[in-house]
Amino acid sequence: MSAQATGELRVDEVRVLLGGRSVLDGVSTIFRRGEVTAVIGPNGAGKSTLMSCLTGLRRPDSGKASLDGRVIVDLPHRERARRIGVLPQTPEIAWAVDVETLIGLGRIPYQGAFGGGLGADDHAAVEHAMASTGVTEFRYRVATTLSGGERSRALLARALAGEPDWLLADEPLAGLDPGHQFDACDLFRRIAAEGRGVVVTLHDLTLAARLADRIVVLAEGRVAADAAPSDALTADLLARVYGVEATVLSAPDGLSVTLLGRVRS
């Protein structure tokens, strides 16, 4: 099977140095379309740095990040923007435009060199993205007046408006109330069911267990686990990686992780 046919986003022996320290140290893993993969780990484990390599914002110091066999940072910007939708960890809205206009910016990769405005396909994609993220009702509000949770949903809609093959979201559930967290999880699952790939970084271990088909655990810049949630999230691993005692129980809709406290010496 060819690389193009597999629909793979991958990193191979990726190493990134920041301030002389290895933030990523020989990380290798494969992400596949049709799956939701959660990347978890303690603060400073390298999650956001890994995402920056996958989105093409950072070239690794060694190793490579590739999409269907092609090095991501070497892809033409327009092609990369069409194929990979990005929701950064600390998204900002710089212009006082209405929400619908903000989301329409996700269609820029499909515009000609001289713009020309949105066509019928563009408007349809924007409408679908707004409906999927529940922001249609405030389409005419000025984007800079949105609350933190509303802003996160609007920027997710902007990423989805580009109809990418891949959605890469760094802490997409932060700032959302519990109801909208579950809505976002359902949306990520639907995106994967459509044959696209979703990669998210998360801190909430129970949400990661219930959302993801697979979990990649990073610790000190290395892969500590790469498996289905039931195999990746064990009490032993949480003790080693996070230094916490935990119980991991099966629940009707996935695993339930309860943190009990710091590991006793």
Tab-separated table of C-alpha atoms in Angstrom:
chain	number	residue	atom	x	y	z
A	1	MET	CA	0.000	0.000	0.000
A	2	SER	CA	1.361	3.410	-0.918
A	3	ALA	CA	1.940	6.178	1.623
A	4	GLN	CA	-0.710	8.252	-0.132
A	5	ALA	CA	-3.245	5.478	0.281
A	6	THR	CA	-2.641	5.007	4.007
A	7	GLY	CA	-3.663	8.542	4.996
A	8	GLU	CA	-0.828	8.851	7.497
A	9	LEU	CA	0.444	11.769	9.488
A	10	ARG	CA	3.601	10.705	11.262
A	11	VAL	CA	6.753	11.658	13.076
A	12	ASP	CA	9.950	9.661	12.826
A	13	GLU	CA	12.719	10.039	15.417
A	14	VAL	CA	11.832	13.703	15.907
A	15	ARG	CA	14.116	15.695	18.162
A	16	VAL	CA	13.622	19.347	19.064
A	17	LEU	CA	16.044	21.396	21.151
A	18	LEU	CA	14.977	24.520	23.023
A	19	GLY	CA	17.532	26.388	25.090
A	20	GLY	CA	19.886	23.431	24.863
A	21	ARG	CA	17.256	21.046	26.266
A	22	SER	CA	15.650	18.180	24.350
A	23	VAL	CA	11.934	19.025	24.395
A	24	LEU	CA	11.308	16.097	22.067
A	25	ASP	CA	13.839	13.299	22.135
A	26	GLY	CA	13.456	10.736	19.367
A	27	VAL	CA	9.641	10.724	19.171
A	28	SER	CA	8.089	8.393	16.613
A	29	THR	CA	4.403	7.656	16.101
A	30	ILE	CA	1.792	7.386	13.372
A	31	PHE	CA	-1.610	9.119	13.255
A	32	ARG	CA	-4.288	7.713	10.959
A	33	ARG	CA	-7.361	9.106	9.281
A	34	GLY	CA	-10.597	7.782	10.702
A	35	GLU	CA	-9.225	7.981	14.247
A	36	VAL	CA	-9.148	10.455	17.112
A	37	THR	CA	-5.749	10.432	18.795
A	38	ALA	CA	-5.226	12.199	22.111
A	39	VAL	CA	-1.727	13.322	23.088
A	40	ILE	CA	-1.376	13.650	26.846
A	41	GLY	CA	1.393	14.154	29.370
A	42	PRO	CA	2.539	16.449	32.174
A	43	ASN	CA	3.357	20.106	31.613
A	44	GLY	CA	6.630	20.376	29.711
A	45	ALA	CA	6.346	16.869	28.261
A	46	GLY	CA	6.525	18.205	24.685
A	47	LYS	CA	2.868	18.060	23.610
A	48	SER	CA	2.648	21.551	22.068
A	49	THR	CA	6.067	21.178	20.466
A	50	LEU	CA	4.950	17.940	18.836
A	51	MET	CA	1.859	19.710	17.512
A	52	SER	CA	3.978	22.521	16.075
A	53	CYS	CA	5.995	19.918	14.144
A	54	LEU	CA	2.836	18.208	12.875
A	55	THR	CA	1.359	21.502	11.683
A	56	GLY	CA	4.561	22.531	9.916
A	57	LEU	CA	5.199	25.522	12.162
A	58	ARG	CA	8.485	24.049	13.379
A	59	ARG	CA	11.140	22.032	11.593
A	60	PRO	CA	12.595	19.378	13.903
A	61	ASP	CA	16.294	19.593	14.683
A	62	SER	CA	16.497	15.985	13.549
A	63	GLY	CA	14.038	13.409	12.288
A	64	LYS	CA	10.980	14.418	10.286
A	65	ALA	CA	7.240	15.003	10.417
A	66	SER	CA	5.469	13.885	7.250
A	67	LEU	CA	2.031	13.756	5.662
A	68	ASP	CA	1.453	10.892	3.252
A	69	GLY	CA	5.202	10.508	2.876
A	70	ARG	CA	5.949	14.203	2.241
A	71	VAL	CA	7.829	16.373	4.727
A	72	ILE	CA	5.239	18.754	6.176
A	73	VAL	CA	7.387	21.886	6.423
A	74	ASP	CA	8.270	21.505	2.727
A	75	LEU	CA	4.656	21.390	1.521
A	76	PRO	CA	3.437	24.512	-0.314
A	77	HIS	CA	1.656	26.761	2.200
A	78	ARG	CA	-1.674	26.654	0.366
A	79	GLU	CA	-1.687	22.855	0.152
A	80	ARG	CA	-0.713	22.518	3.795
A	81	ALA	CA	-3.482	24.915	4.836
A	82	ARG	CA	-6.050	22.964	2.833
A	83	ARG	CA	-5.052	19.615	4.271
A	84	ILE	CA	-4.343	20.485	7.916
A	85	GLY	CA	-6.739	22.549	10.027
A	86	VAL	CA	-5.100	24.005	13.124
A	87	LEU	CA	-6.548	25.199	16.426
A	88	PRO	CA	-3.672	26.588	18.536
A	89	GLN	CA	-3.518	26.412	22.316
A	90	THR	CA	-3.926	30.146	22.896
A	91	PRO	CA	-6.027	31.325	19.938
A	92	GLU	CA	-6.430	35.056	19.542
A	93	ILE	CA	-8.732	37.190	17.419
A	94	ALA	CA	-6.924	40.262	16.193
A	95	TRP	CA	-9.648	41.992	14.173
A	96	ALA	CA	-13.054	43.327	15.203
A	97	VAL	CA	-14.925	41.446	12.472
A	98	ASP	CA	-18.204	39.624	12.835
A	99	VAL	CA	-18.091	35.922	13.616
A	100	GLU	CA	-19.265	34.838	10.163
A	101	THR	CA	-16.462	36.822	8.518
A	102	LEU	CA	-13.938	35.327	10.948
A	103	ILE	CA	-15.021	31.802	10.078
A	104	GLY	CA	-14.941	32.658	6.381
A	105	LEU	CA	-11.186	33.219	6.744
A	106	GLY	CA	-10.906	29.451	6.860
A	107	ARG	CA	-11.673	29.459	3.127
A	108	ILE	CA	-8.645	31.595	2.200
A	109	PRO	CA	-6.625	28.567	0.973
A	110	TYR	CA	-9.310	28.072	-1.703
A	111	GLN	CA	-9.282	31.662	-2.946
A	112	GLY	CA	-7.424	32.788	-6.050
A	113	ALA	CA	-4.273	34.866	-5.868
A	114	PHE	CA	-6.344	38.060	-5.994
A	115	GLY	CA	-9.173	36.967	-3.689
A	116	GLY	CA	-12.555	37.550	-5.272
A	117	GLY	CA	-14.831	36.803	-2.341
A	118	LEU	CA	-16.579	33.646	-1.214
A	119	GLY	CA	-18.434	31.472	-3.695
A	120	ALA	CA	-21.359	29.142	-3.136
A	121	ASP	CA	-19.142	26.264	-1.985
A	122	ASP	CA	-17.357	28.569	0.449
A	123	HIS	CA	-20.606	29.838	1.955
A	124	ALA	CA	-21.890	26.268	2.304
A	125	ALA	CA	-18.702	25.229	4.120
A	126	VAL	CA	-18.958	28.208	6.480
A	127	GLU	CA	-22.616	27.469	7.250
A	128	HIS	CA	-21.822	23.819	7.964
A	129	ALA	CA	-18.894	24.758	10.224
A	130	MET	CA	-21.026	27.232	12.178
A	131	ALA	CA	-23.825	24.716	12.641
A	132	SER	CA	-21.397	21.971	13.703
A	133	THR	CA	-19.858	24.121	16.434
A	134	GLY	CA	-23.057	25.817	17.598
A	135	VAL	CA	-22.063	29.385	16.744
A	136	THR	CA	-24.717	30.185	14.140
A	137	GLU	CA	-26.752	32.169	16.658
A	138	PHE	CA	-24.014	34.747	17.119
A	139	ARG	CA	-22.815	34.955	13.527
A	140	TYR	CA	-23.272	38.749	13.475
A	141	ARG	CA	-21.595	39.476	16.795
A	142	VAL	CA	-18.192	41.154	16.793
A	143	ALA	CA	-15.688	38.359	17.314
A	144	THR	CA	-13.558	40.292	19.808
A	145	THR	CA	-16.553	40.526	22.183
A	146	LEU	CA	-16.962	36.761	22.516
A	147	SER	CA	-16.366	34.969	25.796
A	148	GLY	CA	-13.457	32.564	26.046
A	149	GLY	CA	-15.594	29.511	25.331
A	150	GLU	CA	-17.443	31.208	22.476
A	151	ARG	CA	-14.136	32.315	20.982
A	152	SER	CA	-12.796	28.745	21.118
A	153	ARG	CA	-15.870	27.446	19.310
A	154	ALA	CA	-15.693	30.170	16.652
A	155	LEU	CA	-12.035	29.471	15.964
A	156	LEU	CA	-12.754	25.747	15.775
A	157	ALA	CA	-15.416	26.601	13.196
A	158	ARG	CA	-12.841	28.616	11.241
A	159	ALA	CA	-10.530	25.589	11.148
A	160	LEU	CA	-13.372	23.300	10.051
A	161	ALA	CA	-14.550	25.716	7.345
A	162	GLY	CA	-11.427	24.809	5.389
A	163	GLU	CA	-12.688	21.184	5.208
A	164	PRO	CA	-9.238	19.790	6.053
A	165	ASP	CA	-8.234	16.146	5.947
A	166	TRP	CA	-6.723	16.620	9.394
A	167	LEU	CA	-7.747	18.651	12.427
A	168	LEU	CA	-4.950	19.334	14.914
A	169	ALA	CA	-6.164	20.999	18.096
A	170	ASP	CA	-3.981	21.961	21.058
A	171	GLU	CA	-6.081	21.914	24.263
A	172	PRO	CA	-9.375	22.479	22.387
A	173	LEU	CA	-11.545	21.777	25.442
A	174	ALA	CA	-9.900	24.332	27.716
A	175	GLY	CA	-12.291	27.157	28.568
A	176	LEU	CA	-15.395	25.222	27.502
A	177	ASP	CA	-18.114	24.430	30.011
A	178	PRO	CA	-18.849	20.708	30.546
A	179	GLY	CA	-21.770	20.650	28.117
A	180	HIS	CA	-19.779	22.203	25.294
A	181	GLN	CA	-16.846	19.898	26.106
A	182	PHE	CA	-19.092	16.913	25.412
A	183	ASP	CA	-20.415	18.621	22.263
A	184	ALA	CA	-16.846	19.138	21.027
A	185	CYS	CA	-15.968	15.515	21.743
A	186	ASP	CA	-19.007	14.367	19.757
A	187	LEU	CA	-17.945	16.654	16.901
A	188	PHE	CA	-14.400	15.259	16.873
A	189	ARG	CA	-15.794	11.735	16.749
A	190	ARG	CA	-18.051	12.655	13.804
A	191	ILE	CA	-15.118	14.210	11.952
A	192	ALA	CA	-13.129	10.994	12.372
A	193	ALA	CA	-16.129	8.905	11.311
A	194	GLU	CA	-16.156	10.894	8.046
A	195	GLY	CA	-12.672	9.511	7.330
A	196	ARG	CA	-10.651	12.485	8.488
A	197	GLY	CA	-7.974	12.457	11.170
A	198	VAL	CA	-8.155	14.266	14.508
A	199	VAL	CA	-5.226	14.856	16.854
A	200	VAL	CA	-5.844	16.690	20.119
A	201	THR	CA	-3.777	17.452	23.199
A	202	LEU	CA	-5.655	17.193	26.478
A	203	HIS	CA	-5.108	17.413	30.224
A	204	ASP	CA	-8.385	15.815	31.320
A	205	LEU	CA	-7.581	12.104	31.426
A	206	THR	CA	-11.184	10.881	31.590
A	207	LEU	CA	-12.173	12.995	28.580
A	208	ALA	CA	-9.106	11.692	26.716
A	209	ALA	CA	-10.084	8.108	27.535
A	210	ARG	CA	-13.664	8.569	26.364
A	211	LEU	CA	-12.851	10.611	23.266
A	212	ALA	CA	-9.819	8.913	21.763
A	213	ASP	CA	-9.372	5.749	19.768
A	214	ARG	CA	-5.711	5.892	20.739
A	215	ILE	CA	-3.653	7.763	23.308
A	216	VAL	CA	-0.028	8.852	22.977
A	217	VAL	CA	1.525	9.611	26.353
A	218	LEU	CA	4.566	11.888	26.385
A	219	ALA	CA	6.924	12.150	29.328
A	220	GLU	CA	10.150	14.167	29.335
A	221	GLY	CA	10.038	14.441	25.561
A	222	ARG	CA	9.674	10.726	24.901
A	223	VAL	CA	6.787	8.356	24.167
A	224	ALA	CA	5.832	6.593	27.397
A	225	ALA	CA	2.809	4.823	25.877
A	226	ASP	CA	1.097	4.598	22.494
A	227	ALA	CA	-1.991	2.409	22.642
A	228	ALA	CA	-5.744	2.162	23.053
A	229	PRO	CA	-7.007	4.032	26.145
A	230	SER	CA	-7.433	0.839	28.184
A	231	ASP	CA	-3.792	-0.060	27.596
A	232	ALA	CA	-2.303	3.434	27.787
A	233	LEU	CA	-4.089	4.685	30.898
A	234	THR	CA	-3.089	2.372	33.705
A	235	ALA	CA	-2.558	3.154	37.367
A	236	ASP	CA	1.084	2.158	37.021
A	237	LEU	CA	1.691	4.491	34.073
A	238	LEU	CA	-0.065	7.421	35.761
A	239	ALA	CA	2.130	6.901	38.805
A	240	ARG	CA	5.304	6.837	36.708
A	241	VAL	CA	4.456	9.700	34.365
A	242	TYR	CA	2.379	12.034	36.531
A	243	GLY	CA	3.512	10.969	39.990
A	244	VAL	CA	-0.085	10.441	41.122
A	245	GLU	CA	-2.106	7.587	42.508
A	246	ALA	CA	-5.232	6.863	40.502
A	247	THR	CA	-7.987	4.373	39.953
A	248	VAL	CA	-8.960	3.519	36.390
A	249	LEU	CA	-12.383	1.926	36.017
A	250	SER	CA	-14.478	0.815	33.073
A	251	ALA	CA	-17.597	2.915	32.443
A	252	PRO	CA	-20.462	2.484	29.958
A	253	ASP	CA	-18.985	5.132	27.631
A	254	GLY	CA	-15.291	4.495	28.255
A	255	LEU	CA	-12.845	4.657	31.125
A	256	SER	CA	-13.182	6.754	34.248
A	257	VAL	CA	-9.973	8.047	35.808
A	258	THR	CA	-10.056	9.241	39.415
A	259	LEU	CA	-6.943	10.937	40.786
A	260	LEU	CA	-6.369	10.153	44.467
A	261	GLY	CA	-3.285	12.230	45.226
A	262	ARG	CA	0.476	12.248	44.938
A	263	VAL	CA	2.297	8.948	45.002
A	264	ARG	CA	3.352	8.266	48.571
A	265	SER	CA	7.060	7.756	49.064
